[in-house]
Structures are given as structure tokens and as C-alpha cells.
Amino acid sequence: MEDDRKVTPETLPAIVWREASVITTELLAKLYQTDEARIRQNFMRNAARFEEGKHYFRLEGDDLRSFKALSISKILSRNTRSLILWTERGAARHAKMIETDKAWDVFEKLEDCYFRPREPRFDAIDEISSSLERLPLYLGVARMVIIRRLMFSTAYTNVSLRVGVLHFRDMTKRNVLIADGFIRRVEAGTATAEDFRTIQHNRNRLLGPDAQLKLIED
């Protein structure tokens, strides 16, 4: 769970899921100077106006375990079984529902300082990941080998290149989240053209255009 120190858009700890900056219900309530019950109530009463993957992510099971393993600040109870993370659009929708000047003022600051910072920020999520945090990636690569019938080395290298490194051990905590999202898209057959352009770009940058490396094809 979050600590009791004052939370502001400028000091908000970086929370990332599926390559997007997100925020928990507890933090959002603190920032908007309301309570969590009101946030949840507004969500339940207006569920049709919220689209999963666009306004929020619901984490359970393996997703929640992965998030807990990579959670930087102590934002979760160990007993949490389900978690909703709000995206920028979700935070905006809640500000509109709360309808206070304070909520809108805070959301504007969130846009500038958190969701779309003008200056790069360094947070604990940008620290090098641990071997335990990288473990799900090895399991994901193993699934890619089975599903896409790839050599392990090919799948491993493509996942590494997707985040701009050659080895898993060089990944930051943020890189691990991005790599995990890519693996899931490959498994589901929804990997994007941008995924493959990024891999190609990083291959040329790190290995040179003449490198003999099989790439996963779109």
C-alpha cells in the first residue's frame, strides 16, 4: 500500500503497465482529494463509459503477480487479488465525473508531469532488473519457441532487441514490462508493425545491418 507522505503529480512514483503510465485508485483518490469509494462508485455506475485497455487495466492472476514482482514502491498489499490501473484517459474521465476545480487542476498537472512529461524522468523503474524479475521473460520465450516454432536463441534475441539490449541481464525494470507486453502480443498474434520496426532498428544499431540474425516476421 502507498505510504502516508503527501502525493503530488510532481512526486508521483512511476507506475508502468503495457508501456503506458498508469495510476492506482488509491493514488488517484489522494490526488483528486476524494476517497477511493467514490472513484469505485463512479466506475461502477458508469461502467459502459470505461473501456478496458483504453481507460484502465484490470490485473489478476499472472498479470498481477508480474506487476507485484516489478512494483517499485510499496503500493500493494501482499493480499491483493485484483487491481485496477487507470490510464491517462481513465484519469481524465474520473476528473470529469468528480467535477471539482481541484480535480481538473490536478489532472492538468498529471498530463504535464506524469503522463506526458516534457523532461525525461529517472525513477526506480529505470534501475537494472533482478534475475527474479526477468524470470517471466524466460518462460515467455519458451512459449514463443513452442507457439512460433523458433529457435530459443532467435526468440531470446528478438525480445531483447525489442527493448534495445542484447541480453536480458541488461534490461531495466521498465524494459522487462515492455518485453513482457511484446511476448504476449507475439503469443496472441497481435504484435504490431511498430514492434518489428523497433527490432529491426535496434538490430542495425547494435549489431550492424549485415548481422546474420533471423527476425520474427509480422
PDB file of C-alpha atoms in Angstrom:
ATOM      1  CA  MET A   1       0.000   0.000   0.000  1.00  0.00           C
ATOM      2  CA  GLU A   2       1.100   3.611  -0.529  1.00  0.00           C
ATOM      3  CA  ASP A   3       2.769   5.408   2.344  1.00  0.00           C
ATOM      4  CA  ASP A   4       1.278   8.448   4.040  1.00  0.00           C
ATOM      5  CA  ARG A   5       3.612  11.058   2.576  1.00  0.00           C
ATOM      6  CA  LYS A   6       1.938  13.796   0.563  1.00  0.00           C
ATOM      7  CA  VAL A   7       1.450  12.733  -3.038  1.00  0.00           C
ATOM      8  CA  THR A   8       1.648  15.298  -5.828  1.00  0.00           C
ATOM      9  CA  PRO A   9       1.780  14.966  -9.627  1.00  0.00           C
ATOM     10  CA  GLU A  10       5.423  16.046  -9.443  1.00  0.00           C
ATOM     11  CA  THR A  11       6.425  13.373  -6.898  1.00  0.00           C
ATOM     12  CA  LEU A  12       4.203  10.542  -8.101  1.00  0.00           C
ATOM     13  CA  PRO A  13       6.211   7.300  -8.404  1.00  0.00           C
ATOM     14  CA  ALA A  14       6.388   5.948 -11.947  1.00  0.00           C
ATOM     15  CA  ILE A  15       3.964   3.066 -12.477  1.00  0.00           C
ATOM     16  CA  VAL A  16       4.006   1.475 -15.923  1.00  0.00           C
ATOM     17  CA  TRP A  17       1.901  -1.301 -17.409  1.00  0.00           C
ATOM     18  CA  ARG A  18       1.881  -2.382 -21.061  1.00  0.00           C
ATOM     19  CA  GLU A  19       4.184   0.521 -21.911  1.00  0.00           C
ATOM     20  CA  ALA A  20       1.718   3.083 -20.533  1.00  0.00           C
ATOM     21  CA  SER A  21       1.972   5.273 -17.448  1.00  0.00           C
ATOM     22  CA  VAL A  22      -0.849   4.299 -15.114  1.00  0.00           C
ATOM     23  CA  ILE A  23      -2.082   5.161 -11.633  1.00  0.00           C
ATOM     24  CA  THR A  24      -3.814   3.201  -8.881  1.00  0.00           C
ATOM     25  CA  THR A  25      -7.233   4.023  -7.455  1.00  0.00           C
ATOM     26  CA  GLU A  26      -5.689   4.924  -4.101  1.00  0.00           C
ATOM     27  CA  LEU A  27      -3.231   7.382  -5.603  1.00  0.00           C
ATOM     28  CA  LEU A  28      -5.878   8.897  -7.867  1.00  0.00           C
ATOM     29  CA  ALA A  29      -8.201   9.457  -4.907  1.00  0.00           C
ATOM     30  CA  LYS A  30      -5.424  11.148  -2.916  1.00  0.00           C
ATOM     31  CA  LEU A  31      -4.540  13.429  -5.805  1.00  0.00           C
ATOM     32  CA  TYR A  32      -8.155  14.390  -6.511  1.00  0.00           C
ATOM     33  CA  GLN A  33      -8.794  14.872  -2.775  1.00  0.00           C
ATOM     34  CA  THR A  34     -11.645  12.404  -2.691  1.00  0.00           C
ATOM     35  CA  ASP A  35     -11.927   8.850  -1.391  1.00  0.00           C
ATOM     36  CA  GLU A  36     -11.428   5.508  -3.072  1.00  0.00           C
ATOM     37  CA  ALA A  37     -15.074   4.560  -2.563  1.00  0.00           C
ATOM     38  CA  ARG A  38     -16.176   7.474  -4.737  1.00  0.00           C
ATOM     39  CA  ILE A  39     -13.758   6.506  -7.515  1.00  0.00           C
ATOM     40  CA  ARG A  40     -15.035   2.920  -7.452  1.00  0.00           C
ATOM     41  CA  GLN A  41     -18.662   4.044  -7.252  1.00  0.00           C
ATOM     42  CA  ASN A  42     -18.295   6.338 -10.263  1.00  0.00           C
ATOM     43  CA  PHE A  43     -16.688   3.484 -12.163  1.00  0.00           C
ATOM     44  CA  MET A  44     -19.458   1.020 -11.309  1.00  0.00           C
ATOM     45  CA  ARG A  45     -22.234   3.478 -12.144  1.00  0.00           C
ATOM     46  CA  ASN A  46     -20.641   4.407 -15.465  1.00  0.00           C
ATOM     47  CA  ALA A  47     -19.034   1.107 -16.457  1.00  0.00           C
ATOM     48  CA  ALA A  48     -20.252   1.436 -20.052  1.00  0.00           C
ATOM     49  CA  ARG A  49     -18.193   4.620 -20.427  1.00  0.00           C
ATOM     50  CA  PHE A  50     -14.945   2.886 -19.490  1.00  0.00           C
ATOM     51  CA  GLU A  51     -13.183   0.598 -21.946  1.00  0.00           C
ATOM     52  CA  GLU A  52     -10.642  -1.896 -20.649  1.00  0.00           C
ATOM     53  CA  GLY A  53      -7.260  -1.391 -22.282  1.00  0.00           C
ATOM     54  CA  LYS A  54      -8.146   2.226 -23.079  1.00  0.00           C
ATOM     55  CA  HIS A  55      -9.270   3.754 -19.784  1.00  0.00           C
ATOM     56  CA  TYR A  56      -7.985   1.107 -17.393  1.00  0.00           C
ATOM     57  CA  PHE A  57      -6.293  -2.266 -16.982  1.00  0.00           C
ATOM     58  CA  ARG A  58      -7.632  -4.929 -14.645  1.00  0.00           C
ATOM     59  CA  LEU A  59      -4.830  -7.102 -13.271  1.00  0.00           C
ATOM     60  CA  GLU A  60      -5.463 -10.561 -11.880  1.00  0.00           C
ATOM     61  CA  GLY A  61      -3.648 -13.892 -11.810  1.00  0.00           C
ATOM     62  CA  ASP A  62      -0.347 -13.970 -13.722  1.00  0.00           C
ATOM     63  CA  ASP A  63      -0.614 -10.296 -14.710  1.00  0.00           C
ATOM     64  CA  LEU A  64      -0.972  -9.251 -11.083  1.00  0.00           C
ATOM     65  CA  ARG A  65       1.910 -11.477  -9.999  1.00  0.00           C
ATOM     66  CA  SER A  66       4.131  -9.971 -12.704  1.00  0.00           C
ATOM     67  CA  PHE A  67       3.144  -6.472 -11.641  1.00  0.00           C
ATOM     68  CA  LYS A  68       3.828  -7.213  -7.976  1.00  0.00           C
ATOM     69  CA  ALA A  69       7.268  -8.567  -8.855  1.00  0.00           C
ATOM     70  CA  LEU A  70       8.091  -5.324 -10.666  1.00  0.00           C
ATOM     71  CA  SER A  71       6.286  -2.933  -8.337  1.00  0.00           C
ATOM     72  CA  ILE A  72       8.784  -0.303  -7.261  1.00  0.00           C
ATOM     73  CA  SER A  73       7.085   1.433  -4.370  1.00  0.00           C
ATOM     74  CA  LYS A  74       5.070  -0.431  -1.786  1.00  0.00           C
ATOM     75  CA  ILE A  75       1.774   0.338  -3.464  1.00  0.00           C
ATOM     76  CA  LEU A  76       0.134  -3.034  -2.954  1.00  0.00           C
ATOM     77  CA  SER A  77      -0.863  -5.244  -0.110  1.00  0.00           C
ATOM     78  CA  ARG A  78       0.514  -8.761  -0.476  1.00  0.00           C
ATOM     79  CA  ASN A  79      -3.074  -9.995  -0.186  1.00  0.00           C
ATOM     80  CA  THR A  80      -4.323  -8.015  -3.191  1.00  0.00           C
ATOM     81  CA  ARG A  81      -6.144 -10.373  -5.569  1.00  0.00           C
ATOM     82  CA  SER A  82      -7.316  -7.870  -8.181  1.00  0.00           C
ATOM     83  CA  LEU A  83      -6.093  -4.418  -9.173  1.00  0.00           C
ATOM     84  CA  ILE A  84      -7.303  -1.684 -11.496  1.00  0.00           C
ATOM     85  CA  LEU A  85      -4.765   0.682 -13.028  1.00  0.00           C
ATOM     86  CA  TRP A  86      -6.070   3.883 -14.628  1.00  0.00           C
ATOM     87  CA  THR A  87      -4.591   5.256 -17.840  1.00  0.00           C
ATOM     88  CA  GLU A  88      -4.421   8.936 -18.754  1.00  0.00           C
ATOM     89  CA  ARG A  89      -7.860   8.693 -20.363  1.00  0.00           C
ATOM     90  CA  GLY A  90      -9.271   6.940 -17.329  1.00  0.00           C
ATOM     91  CA  ALA A  91      -7.871   9.602 -15.010  1.00  0.00           C
ATOM     92  CA  ALA A  92      -9.411  12.297 -17.226  1.00  0.00           C
ATOM     93  CA  ARG A  93     -12.804  10.595 -17.129  1.00  0.00           C
ATOM     94  CA  HIS A  94     -12.721  10.448 -13.336  1.00  0.00           C
ATOM     95  CA  ALA A  95     -11.767  14.131 -13.122  1.00  0.00           C
ATOM     96  CA  LYS A  96     -14.820  14.928 -15.239  1.00  0.00           C
ATOM     97  CA  MET A  97     -17.097  12.833 -13.013  1.00  0.00           C
ATOM     98  CA  ILE A  98     -15.800  14.367  -9.782  1.00  0.00           C
ATOM     99  CA  GLU A  99     -16.442  17.827 -11.243  1.00  0.00           C
ATOM    100  CA  THR A 100     -14.292  19.924  -8.945  1.00  0.00           C
ATOM    101  CA  ASP A 101     -11.777  22.586  -9.912  1.00  0.00           C
ATOM    102  CA  LYS A 102      -9.196  20.757  -7.800  1.00  0.00           C
ATOM    103  CA  ALA A 103      -9.593  17.516  -9.760  1.00  0.00           C
ATOM    104  CA  TRP A 104      -9.183  19.295 -13.101  1.00  0.00           C
ATOM    105  CA  ASP A 105      -6.185  21.295 -11.865  1.00  0.00           C
ATOM    106  CA  VAL A 106      -4.528  18.090 -10.682  1.00  0.00           C
ATOM    107  CA  PHE A 107      -5.283  16.282 -13.937  1.00  0.00           C
ATOM    108  CA  GLU A 108      -3.644  19.078 -15.945  1.00  0.00           C
ATOM    109  CA  LYS A 109      -0.540  18.700 -13.784  1.00  0.00           C
ATOM    110  CA  LEU A 110      -0.660  14.920 -14.273  1.00  0.00           C
ATOM    111  CA  GLU A 111      -0.638  15.485 -18.029  1.00  0.00           C
ATOM    112  CA  ASP A 112       2.441  17.700 -17.806  1.00  0.00           C
ATOM    113  CA  CYS A 113       4.408  15.919 -15.072  1.00  0.00           C
ATOM    114  CA  TYR A 114       3.363  12.284 -15.235  1.00  0.00           C
ATOM    115  CA  PHE A 115       1.525  11.070 -18.318  1.00  0.00           C
ATOM    116  CA  ARG A 116       3.408  13.286 -20.806  1.00  0.00           C
ATOM    117  CA  PRO A 117       6.483  14.690 -19.067  1.00  0.00           C
ATOM    118  CA  ARG A 118       8.412  17.281 -21.067  1.00  0.00           C
ATOM    119  CA  GLU A 119      11.672  16.205 -19.433  1.00  0.00           C
ATOM    120  CA  PRO A 120      12.857  12.600 -19.111  1.00  0.00           C
ATOM    121  CA  ARG A 121      12.482  11.358 -15.554  1.00  0.00           C
ATOM    122  CA  PHE A 122      14.532   8.722 -13.793  1.00  0.00           C
ATOM    123  CA  ASP A 123      12.708   6.521 -11.325  1.00  0.00           C
ATOM    124  CA  ALA A 124      13.409   3.254  -9.593  1.00  0.00           C
ATOM    125  CA  ILE A 125      11.652   1.585 -12.518  1.00  0.00           C
ATOM    126  CA  ASP A 126      14.656   2.609 -14.623  1.00  0.00           C
ATOM    127  CA  GLU A 127      17.054   0.616 -12.448  1.00  0.00           C
ATOM    128  CA  ILE A 128      18.503  -2.669 -13.703  1.00  0.00           C
ATOM    129  CA  SER A 129      16.085  -5.539 -13.133  1.00  0.00           C
ATOM    130  CA  SER A 130      16.818  -8.530 -10.928  1.00  0.00           C
ATOM    131  CA  SER A 131      17.060 -12.136 -12.103  1.00  0.00           C
ATOM    132  CA  LEU A 132      13.753 -12.861 -10.344  1.00  0.00           C
ATOM    133  CA  GLU A 133      12.046 -10.011 -12.193  1.00  0.00           C
ATOM    134  CA  ARG A 134      13.374 -11.347 -15.506  1.00  0.00           C
ATOM    135  CA  LEU A 135      12.246 -14.929 -14.872  1.00  0.00           C
ATOM    136  CA  PRO A 136       8.800 -14.458 -16.549  1.00  0.00           C
ATOM    137  CA  LEU A 137      10.604 -13.410 -19.736  1.00  0.00           C
ATOM    138  CA  TYR A 138      12.435 -16.737 -19.976  1.00  0.00           C
ATOM    139  CA  LEU A 139       9.128 -18.542 -19.542  1.00  0.00           C
ATOM    140  CA  GLY A 140       7.602 -16.297 -22.196  1.00  0.00           C
ATOM    141  CA  VAL A 141      10.425 -17.032 -24.632  1.00  0.00           C
ATOM    142  CA  ALA A 142       9.887 -20.750 -24.044  1.00  0.00           C
ATOM    143  CA  ARG A 143       6.226 -20.302 -25.004  1.00  0.00           C
ATOM    144  CA  MET A 144       7.266 -18.380 -28.131  1.00  0.00           C
ATOM    145  CA  VAL A 145       9.518 -21.302 -29.116  1.00  0.00           C
ATOM    146  CA  ILE A 146       6.548 -23.655 -28.918  1.00  0.00           C
ATOM    147  CA  ILE A 147       3.932 -21.380 -30.487  1.00  0.00           C
ATOM    148  CA  ARG A 148       6.062 -19.828 -33.247  1.00  0.00           C
ATOM    149  CA  ARG A 149       8.429 -22.801 -33.704  1.00  0.00           C
ATOM    150  CA  LEU A 150      11.509 -20.648 -33.266  1.00  0.00           C
ATOM    151  CA  MET A 151      14.966 -21.439 -32.014  1.00  0.00           C
ATOM    152  CA  PHE A 152      15.307 -20.306 -28.398  1.00  0.00           C
ATOM    153  CA  SER A 153      18.217 -18.024 -29.339  1.00  0.00           C
ATOM    154  CA  THR A 154      16.117 -16.344 -32.051  1.00  0.00           C
ATOM    155  CA  ALA A 155      13.191 -15.667 -29.725  1.00  0.00           C
ATOM    156  CA  TYR A 156      15.512 -14.500 -26.932  1.00  0.00           C
ATOM    157  CA  THR A 157      17.378 -12.077 -29.194  1.00  0.00           C
ATOM    158  CA  ASN A 158      14.208 -10.640 -30.715  1.00  0.00           C
ATOM    159  CA  VAL A 159      12.718  -9.975 -27.280  1.00  0.00           C
ATOM    160  CA  SER A 160      15.982  -8.337 -26.181  1.00  0.00           C
ATOM    161  CA  LEU A 161      16.169  -6.179 -29.294  1.00  0.00           C
ATOM    162  CA  ARG A 162      12.569  -5.067 -28.822  1.00  0.00           C
ATOM    163  CA  VAL A 163      13.777  -3.026 -25.827  1.00  0.00           C
ATOM    164  CA  GLY A 164      17.175  -2.114 -27.251  1.00  0.00           C
ATOM    165  CA  VAL A 165      19.523  -4.522 -25.452  1.00  0.00           C
ATOM    166  CA  LEU A 166      21.346  -7.720 -26.379  1.00  0.00           C
ATOM    167  CA  HIS A 167      20.873  -9.615 -23.126  1.00  0.00           C
ATOM    168  CA  PHE A 168      18.078  -9.904 -20.584  1.00  0.00           C
ATOM    169  CA  ARG A 169      20.548  -9.080 -17.809  1.00  0.00           C
ATOM    170  CA  ASP A 170      20.893  -5.561 -19.237  1.00  0.00           C
ATOM    171  CA  MET A 171      17.165  -4.803 -19.000  1.00  0.00           C
ATOM    172  CA  THR A 172      15.790  -2.207 -16.633  1.00  0.00           C
ATOM    173  CA  LYS A 173      12.584  -2.861 -14.755  1.00  0.00           C
ATOM    174  CA  ARG A 174      10.783  -0.748 -17.364  1.00  0.00           C
ATOM    175  CA  ASN A 175      12.347  -2.827 -20.162  1.00  0.00           C
ATOM    176  CA  VAL A 176      11.026  -6.008 -18.551  1.00  0.00           C
ATOM    177  CA  LEU A 177       7.471  -4.660 -18.631  1.00  0.00           C
ATOM    178  CA  ILE A 178       7.813  -3.657 -22.287  1.00  0.00           C
ATOM    179  CA  ALA A 179       9.379  -7.001 -23.232  1.00  0.00           C
ATOM    180  CA  ASP A 180       6.606  -8.857 -21.416  1.00  0.00           C
ATOM    181  CA  GLY A 181       3.999  -6.939 -23.404  1.00  0.00           C
ATOM    182  CA  PHE A 182       5.757  -7.831 -26.659  1.00  0.00           C
ATOM    183  CA  ILE A 183       5.883 -11.528 -25.751  1.00  0.00           C
ATOM    184  CA  ARG A 184       2.165 -11.505 -25.008  1.00  0.00           C
ATOM    185  CA  ARG A 185       1.416  -9.866 -28.346  1.00  0.00           C
ATOM    186  CA  VAL A 186       3.514 -12.446 -30.193  1.00  0.00           C
ATOM    187  CA  GLU A 187       1.677 -15.244 -28.400  1.00  0.00           C
ATOM    188  CA  ALA A 188      -1.699 -13.737 -29.277  1.00  0.00           C
ATOM    189  CA  GLY A 189      -0.712 -12.974 -32.866  1.00  0.00           C
ATOM    190  CA  THR A 190      -1.220  -9.234 -32.301  1.00  0.00           C
ATOM    191  CA  ALA A 191       2.377  -7.987 -32.491  1.00  0.00           C
ATOM    192  CA  THR A 192       2.435  -4.673 -34.347  1.00  0.00           C
ATOM    193  CA  ALA A 193       4.398  -3.300 -37.269  1.00  0.00           C
ATOM    194  CA  GLU A 194       5.981  -0.896 -34.789  1.00  0.00           C
ATOM    195  CA  ASP A 195       7.263  -3.881 -32.779  1.00  0.00           C
ATOM    196  CA  PHE A 196       9.091  -5.228 -35.817  1.00  0.00           C
ATOM    197  CA  ARG A 197      10.387  -1.826 -36.928  1.00  0.00           C
ATOM    198  CA  THR A 198      11.829  -1.330 -33.452  1.00  0.00           C
ATOM    199  CA  ILE A 199      13.518  -4.741 -33.514  1.00  0.00           C
ATOM    200  CA  GLN A 200      14.994  -4.042 -36.959  1.00  0.00           C
ATOM    201  CA  HIS A 201      16.198  -0.600 -35.911  1.00  0.00           C
ATOM    202  CA  ASN A 202      17.850  -1.922 -32.761  1.00  0.00           C
ATOM    203  CA  ARG A 203      19.429  -4.822 -34.653  1.00  0.00           C
ATOM    204  CA  ASN A 204      21.032  -2.384 -37.095  1.00  0.00           C
ATOM    205  CA  ARG A 205      22.104  -0.091 -34.251  1.00  0.00           C
ATOM    206  CA  LEU A 206      23.562  -2.786 -32.001  1.00  0.00           C
ATOM    207  CA  LEU A 207      24.730  -5.450 -34.448  1.00  0.00           C
ATOM    208  CA  GLY A 208      25.042  -3.672 -37.772  1.00  0.00           C
ATOM    209  CA  PRO A 209      22.891  -4.042 -40.905  1.00  0.00           C
ATOM    210  CA  ASP A 210      24.837  -7.105 -42.075  1.00  0.00           C
ATOM    211  CA  ALA A 211      24.282  -9.118 -38.894  1.00  0.00           C
ATOM    212  CA  GLN A 212      23.120 -12.668 -39.558  1.00  0.00           C
ATOM    213  CA  LEU A 213      20.059 -12.844 -37.344  1.00  0.00           C
ATOM    214  CA  LYS A 214      16.678 -14.344 -38.050  1.00  0.00           C
ATOM    215  CA  LEU A 215      13.890 -11.942 -37.130  1.00  0.00           C
ATOM    216  CA  ILE A 216      10.376 -12.882 -36.145  1.00  0.00           C
ATOM    217  CA  GLU A 217       8.176 -11.952 -39.062  1.00  0.00           C
ATOM    218  CA  ASP A 218       4.958  -9.983 -38.846  1.00  0.00           C
TER     219      ASP A 218
END
